[in-house]
Amino acid sequence: MSSSSQTSRRCALFALALVPAVMLGGCFRPMLAEPGNGSPGLKNRLAAIAIDPVDDRVGQQVRNRLSFNLTGGAEAPPARYRLVLVTSSSSDSALVDALNATPQIDTVTLTTDYTLLDPATDKILLKAKNFTRKSYNSGLQRFATVRARRDAENDAADVMADQIRLRLATWLADHP
């Protein structure tokens, strides 16, 4: 084969691959963009989720981070949805020092059950459960281990809030 036929063949294949991308280029719209028809966008619908109070420290961390993620720090509009969070935390030793039988690496597992409700009827719109794990170093210093566990729980709460926000955004995008 000559080099000119290979070049023309490559150009034809490139053009063929480029045609669908050009045709579908106008179909893309970011998920959090405002719709052109004046209806509330996904960003405003996420901000309209009121989160019920929780009882424990880790649950409060998830609630605070999720509340900020949903509203972006702005004032929340009137509630169109209600979110109930139930969070639990557990710790396991993942790696134990064989010489003195002390744990070196522990893992915090954060579990959150959440339910999205219609506040007018208390009808369940979405019910889901998420898990998050975070490892931390533990050693012989008791207070350092307590602080490391708390930091790991806070980090896991941050990840959990992101996961819940993403799941809520996906559900709200599918159910206008």
PDB file of C-alpha atoms in Angstrom:
ATOM      1  CA  MET A   1       0.000   0.000   0.000  1.00  0.00           C
ATOM      2  CA  SER A   2       1.258   3.474  -0.723  1.00  0.00           C
ATOM      3  CA  SER A   3       1.577   6.113   1.956  1.00  0.00           C
ATOM      4  CA  SER A   4      -0.985   8.409   0.276  1.00  0.00           C
ATOM      5  CA  SER A   5      -3.698   5.714   0.397  1.00  0.00           C
ATOM      6  CA  GLN A   6      -2.896   5.040   4.068  1.00  0.00           C
ATOM      7  CA  THR A   7      -3.145   8.761   4.809  1.00  0.00           C
ATOM      8  CA  SER A   8      -6.461   9.112   3.008  1.00  0.00           C
ATOM      9  CA  ARG A   9      -7.788   6.008   4.774  1.00  0.00           C
ATOM     10  CA  ARG A  10      -6.782   7.427   8.184  1.00  0.00           C
ATOM     11  CA  CYS A  11      -8.447  10.736   7.353  1.00  0.00           C
ATOM     12  CA  ALA A  12     -11.637   8.922   6.349  1.00  0.00           C
ATOM     13  CA  LEU A  13     -11.662   6.888   9.575  1.00  0.00           C
ATOM     14  CA  PHE A  14     -11.042  10.021  11.621  1.00  0.00           C
ATOM     15  CA  ALA A  15     -13.885  11.840   9.867  1.00  0.00           C
ATOM     16  CA  LEU A  16     -16.162   8.844  10.420  1.00  0.00           C
ATOM     17  CA  ALA A  17     -15.352   8.839  14.129  1.00  0.00           C
ATOM     18  CA  LEU A  18     -15.817  12.614  14.357  1.00  0.00           C
ATOM     19  CA  VAL A  19     -19.311  12.693  12.784  1.00  0.00           C
ATOM     20  CA  PRO A  20     -21.197  11.187  15.805  1.00  0.00           C
ATOM     21  CA  ALA A  21     -19.317  13.444  18.210  1.00  0.00           C
ATOM     22  CA  VAL A  22     -20.285  16.541  16.207  1.00  0.00           C
ATOM     23  CA  MET A  23     -23.906  15.410  15.851  1.00  0.00           C
ATOM     24  CA  LEU A  24     -24.276  14.670  19.581  1.00  0.00           C
ATOM     25  CA  GLY A  25     -22.349  17.727  20.724  1.00  0.00           C
ATOM     26  CA  GLY A  26     -25.514  19.787  21.149  1.00  0.00           C
ATOM     27  CA  CYS A  27     -27.209  17.097  23.250  1.00  0.00           C
ATOM     28  CA  PHE A  28     -24.864  17.419  26.202  1.00  0.00           C
ATOM     29  CA  ARG A  29     -26.123  19.431  29.165  1.00  0.00           C
ATOM     30  CA  PRO A  30     -24.394  19.448  32.544  1.00  0.00           C
ATOM     31  CA  MET A  31     -26.470  17.776  35.258  1.00  0.00           C
ATOM     32  CA  LEU A  32     -26.511  20.845  37.540  1.00  0.00           C
ATOM     33  CA  ALA A  33     -27.205  23.378  34.749  1.00  0.00           C
ATOM     34  CA  GLU A  34     -30.386  25.451  34.837  1.00  0.00           C
ATOM     35  CA  PRO A  35     -33.006  24.235  32.343  1.00  0.00           C
ATOM     36  CA  GLY A  36     -34.064  26.625  29.604  1.00  0.00           C
ATOM     37  CA  ASN A  37     -37.804  26.237  30.235  1.00  0.00           C
ATOM     38  CA  GLY A  38     -37.834  28.119  33.568  1.00  0.00           C
ATOM     39  CA  SER A  39     -38.498  25.089  35.774  1.00  0.00           C
ATOM     40  CA  PRO A  40     -36.322  24.664  38.873  1.00  0.00           C
ATOM     41  CA  GLY A  41     -32.995  23.080  38.073  1.00  0.00           C
ATOM     42  CA  LEU A  42     -31.409  20.140  39.824  1.00  0.00           C
ATOM     43  CA  LYS A  43     -29.257  22.455  41.925  1.00  0.00           C
ATOM     44  CA  ASN A  44     -32.350  24.189  43.342  1.00  0.00           C
ATOM     45  CA  ARG A  45     -34.138  20.881  43.889  1.00  0.00           C
ATOM     46  CA  LEU A  46     -31.142  19.535  45.832  1.00  0.00           C
ATOM     47  CA  ALA A  47     -31.089  22.682  47.962  1.00  0.00           C
ATOM     48  CA  ALA A  48     -34.793  22.139  48.762  1.00  0.00           C
ATOM     49  CA  ILE A  49     -34.060  18.936  50.724  1.00  0.00           C
ATOM     50  CA  ALA A  50     -34.526  19.433  54.472  1.00  0.00           C
ATOM     51  CA  ILE A  51     -32.442  17.060  56.594  1.00  0.00           C
ATOM     52  CA  ASP A  52     -33.917  15.850  59.883  1.00  0.00           C
ATOM     53  CA  PRO A  53     -31.790  16.234  63.046  1.00  0.00           C
ATOM     54  CA  VAL A  54     -29.645  13.276  64.125  1.00  0.00           C
ATOM     55  CA  ASP A  55     -28.527  12.105  67.565  1.00  0.00           C
ATOM     56  CA  ASP A  56     -24.877  11.001  67.356  1.00  0.00           C
ATOM     57  CA  ARG A  57     -21.645  12.867  66.574  1.00  0.00           C
ATOM     58  CA  VAL A  58     -20.792  10.992  63.370  1.00  0.00           C
ATOM     59  CA  GLY A  59     -24.346  11.359  62.087  1.00  0.00           C
ATOM     60  CA  GLN A  60     -24.126  15.088  62.779  1.00  0.00           C
ATOM     61  CA  GLN A  61     -20.887  15.266  60.775  1.00  0.00           C
ATOM     62  CA  VAL A  62     -22.608  13.570  57.815  1.00  0.00           C
ATOM     63  CA  ARG A  63     -25.629  15.869  58.200  1.00  0.00           C
ATOM     64  CA  ASN A  64     -23.524  19.062  58.339  1.00  0.00           C
ATOM     65  CA  ARG A  65     -21.409  18.157  55.323  1.00  0.00           C
ATOM     66  CA  LEU A  66     -24.435  16.996  53.340  1.00  0.00           C
ATOM     67  CA  SER A  67     -26.356  20.158  54.185  1.00  0.00           C
ATOM     68  CA  PHE A  68     -23.460  22.276  52.937  1.00  0.00           C
ATOM     69  CA  ASN A  69     -23.072  20.119  49.811  1.00  0.00           C
ATOM     70  CA  LEU A  70     -26.775  20.429  48.968  1.00  0.00           C
ATOM     71  CA  THR A  71     -27.073  24.200  49.439  1.00  0.00           C
ATOM     72  CA  GLY A  72     -23.522  25.281  48.649  1.00  0.00           C
ATOM     73  CA  GLY A  73     -23.533  27.314  51.856  1.00  0.00           C
ATOM     74  CA  ALA A  74     -26.442  29.484  50.713  1.00  0.00           C
ATOM     75  CA  GLU A  75     -29.801  29.811  52.414  1.00  0.00           C
ATOM     76  CA  ALA A  76     -32.037  26.860  51.644  1.00  0.00           C
ATOM     77  CA  PRO A  77     -35.283  27.452  49.732  1.00  0.00           C
ATOM     78  CA  PRO A  78     -38.564  26.094  51.116  1.00  0.00           C
ATOM     79  CA  ALA A  79     -38.372  22.337  51.606  1.00  0.00           C
ATOM     80  CA  ARG A  80     -39.789  20.145  48.844  1.00  0.00           C
ATOM     81  CA  TYR A  81     -38.310  16.937  50.284  1.00  0.00           C
ATOM     82  CA  ARG A  82     -37.341  15.582  53.692  1.00  0.00           C
ATOM     83  CA  LEU A  83     -34.294  13.399  54.307  1.00  0.00           C
ATOM     84  CA  VAL A  84     -33.971  11.068  57.297  1.00  0.00           C
ATOM     85  CA  LEU A  85     -30.441   9.852  58.131  1.00  0.00           C
ATOM     86  CA  VAL A  86     -29.532   6.950  60.429  1.00  0.00           C
ATOM     87  CA  THR A  87     -25.747   6.615  60.799  1.00  0.00           C
ATOM     88  CA  SER A  88     -23.675   4.054  62.680  1.00  0.00           C
ATOM     89  CA  SER A  89     -19.940   3.656  63.067  1.00  0.00           C
ATOM     90  CA  SER A  90     -17.839   0.613  63.922  1.00  0.00           C
ATOM     91  CA  SER A  91     -14.119  -0.062  64.184  1.00  0.00           C
ATOM     92  CA  ASP A  92     -12.100  -3.185  63.358  1.00  0.00           C
ATOM     93  CA  SER A  93      -8.415  -3.999  63.687  1.00  0.00           C
ATOM     94  CA  ALA A  94      -6.992  -4.728  60.277  1.00  0.00           C
ATOM     95  CA  LEU A  95      -3.341  -5.272  61.170  1.00  0.00           C
ATOM     96  CA  VAL A  96      -2.029  -6.487  64.552  1.00  0.00           C
ATOM     97  CA  ASP A  97       1.603  -6.424  65.692  1.00  0.00           C
ATOM     98  CA  ALA A  98       2.575 -10.045  66.363  1.00  0.00           C
ATOM     99  CA  LEU A  99       5.230  -9.212  68.982  1.00  0.00           C
ATOM    100  CA  ASN A 100       3.056  -7.382  71.493  1.00  0.00           C
ATOM    101  CA  ALA A 101      -0.472  -8.112  70.156  1.00  0.00           C
ATOM    102  CA  THR A 102      -1.394  -4.420  69.701  1.00  0.00           C
ATOM    103  CA  PRO A 103      -3.344  -3.154  66.709  1.00  0.00           C
ATOM    104  CA  GLN A 104      -1.378  -1.009  64.256  1.00  0.00           C
ATOM    105  CA  ILE A 105      -3.991  -0.309  61.592  1.00  0.00           C
ATOM    106  CA  ASP A 106      -7.674   0.037  62.431  1.00  0.00           C
ATOM    107  CA  THR A 107     -10.568   0.589  60.060  1.00  0.00           C
ATOM    108  CA  VAL A 108     -13.642   2.706  60.709  1.00  0.00           C
ATOM    109  CA  THR A 109     -16.765   1.561  58.863  1.00  0.00           C
ATOM    110  CA  LEU A 110     -19.514   4.130  58.523  1.00  0.00           C
ATOM    111  CA  THR A 111     -22.988   2.929  57.542  1.00  0.00           C
ATOM    112  CA  THR A 112     -25.814   5.312  56.688  1.00  0.00           C
ATOM    113  CA  ASP A 113     -29.413   4.403  55.951  1.00  0.00           C
ATOM    114  CA  TYR A 114     -31.249   7.326  54.394  1.00  0.00           C
ATOM    115  CA  THR A 115     -34.809   7.874  53.296  1.00  0.00           C
ATOM    116  CA  LEU A 116     -36.075  10.688  51.074  1.00  0.00           C
ATOM    117  CA  LEU A 117     -39.672  11.567  51.890  1.00  0.00           C
ATOM    118  CA  ASP A 118     -42.362  13.815  50.495  1.00  0.00           C
ATOM    119  CA  PRO A 119     -42.992  16.145  53.468  1.00  0.00           C
ATOM    120  CA  ALA A 120     -46.697  16.594  52.710  1.00  0.00           C
ATOM    121  CA  THR A 121     -47.617  12.898  52.619  1.00  0.00           C
ATOM    122  CA  ASP A 122     -44.584  11.198  54.239  1.00  0.00           C
ATOM    123  CA  LYS A 123     -44.476   8.954  51.165  1.00  0.00           C
ATOM    124  CA  ILE A 124     -41.101   7.235  50.714  1.00  0.00           C
ATOM    125  CA  LEU A 125     -39.513   8.414  47.469  1.00  0.00           C
ATOM    126  CA  LEU A 126     -36.067   6.849  47.875  1.00  0.00           C
ATOM    127  CA  LYS A 127     -34.613   4.472  50.458  1.00  0.00           C
ATOM    128  CA  ALA A 128     -30.938   3.507  50.300  1.00  0.00           C
ATOM    129  CA  LYS A 129     -27.893   2.475  52.327  1.00  0.00           C
ATOM    130  CA  ASN A 130     -24.242   3.452  51.887  1.00  0.00           C
ATOM    131  CA  PHE A 131     -21.005   2.139  53.398  1.00  0.00           C
ATOM    132  CA  THR A 132     -17.699   3.950  53.732  1.00  0.00           C
ATOM    133  CA  ARG A 133     -14.411   2.678  55.183  1.00  0.00           C
ATOM    134  CA  LYS A 134     -11.411   4.652  56.354  1.00  0.00           C
ATOM    135  CA  SER A 135      -8.188   3.238  57.813  1.00  0.00           C
ATOM    136  CA  TYR A 136      -6.100   4.930  60.474  1.00  0.00           C
ATOM    137  CA  ASN A 137      -2.908   4.179  62.398  1.00  0.00           C
ATOM    138  CA  SER A 138      -3.306   3.182  66.005  1.00  0.00           C
ATOM    139  CA  GLY A 139      -0.537   2.591  68.445  1.00  0.00           C
ATOM    140  CA  LEU A 140       0.352   2.595  72.079  1.00  0.00           C
ATOM    141  CA  GLN A 141      -0.584   6.236  72.707  1.00  0.00           C
ATOM    142  CA  ARG A 142      -4.217   6.071  73.718  1.00  0.00           C
ATOM    143  CA  PHE A 143      -5.177   9.713  73.108  1.00  0.00           C
ATOM    144  CA  ALA A 144      -3.446   9.790  69.723  1.00  0.00           C
ATOM    145  CA  THR A 145      -5.442   6.707  68.754  1.00  0.00           C
ATOM    146  CA  VAL A 146      -8.693   8.350  69.894  1.00  0.00           C
ATOM    147  CA  ARG A 147      -7.900  11.449  67.812  1.00  0.00           C
ATOM    148  CA  ALA A 148      -6.918   9.349  64.794  1.00  0.00           C
ATOM    149  CA  ARG A 149     -10.225   7.463  65.009  1.00  0.00           C
ATOM    150  CA  ARG A 150     -12.170  10.725  65.213  1.00  0.00           C
ATOM    151  CA  ASP A 151     -10.309  12.101  62.195  1.00  0.00           C
ATOM    152  CA  ALA A 152     -11.035   8.885  60.294  1.00  0.00           C
ATOM    153  CA  GLU A 153     -14.726   9.151  61.196  1.00  0.00           C
ATOM    154  CA  ASN A 154     -14.781  12.776  60.009  1.00  0.00           C
ATOM    155  CA  ASP A 155     -13.100  11.818  56.727  1.00  0.00           C
ATOM    156  CA  ALA A 156     -15.559   8.949  56.242  1.00  0.00           C
ATOM    157  CA  ALA A 157     -18.448  11.346  56.968  1.00  0.00           C
ATOM    158  CA  ASP A 158     -17.178  13.655  54.239  1.00  0.00           C
ATOM    159  CA  VAL A 159     -17.047  10.807  51.725  1.00  0.00           C
ATOM    160  CA  MET A 160     -20.481   9.594  52.860  1.00  0.00           C
ATOM    161  CA  ALA A 161     -22.009  13.047  52.341  1.00  0.00           C
ATOM    162  CA  ASP A 162     -20.595  13.156  48.802  1.00  0.00           C
ATOM    163  CA  GLN A 163     -21.987   9.696  48.038  1.00  0.00           C
ATOM    164  CA  ILE A 164     -25.440  10.574  49.357  1.00  0.00           C
ATOM    165  CA  ARG A 165     -25.506  13.863  47.420  1.00  0.00           C
ATOM    166  CA  LEU A 166     -24.571  12.053  44.228  1.00  0.00           C
ATOM    167  CA  ARG A 167     -27.265   9.412  44.782  1.00  0.00           C
ATOM    168  CA  LEU A 168     -29.886  12.092  45.522  1.00  0.00           C
ATOM    169  CA  ALA A 169     -28.869  14.084  42.425  1.00  0.00           C
ATOM    170  CA  THR A 170     -29.131  10.972  40.272  1.00  0.00           C
ATOM    171  CA  TRP A 171     -32.571  10.147  41.643  1.00  0.00           C
ATOM    172  CA  LEU A 172     -33.853  13.726  41.268  1.00  0.00           C
ATOM    173  CA  ALA A 173     -32.545  13.900  37.690  1.00  0.00           C
ATOM    174  CA  ASP A 174     -34.541  10.774  36.825  1.00  0.00           C
ATOM    175  CA  HIS A 175     -37.694  11.940  38.656  1.00  0.00           C
ATOM    176  CA  PRO A 176     -38.486  15.565  37.677  1.00  0.00           C
TER     177      PRO A 176
END
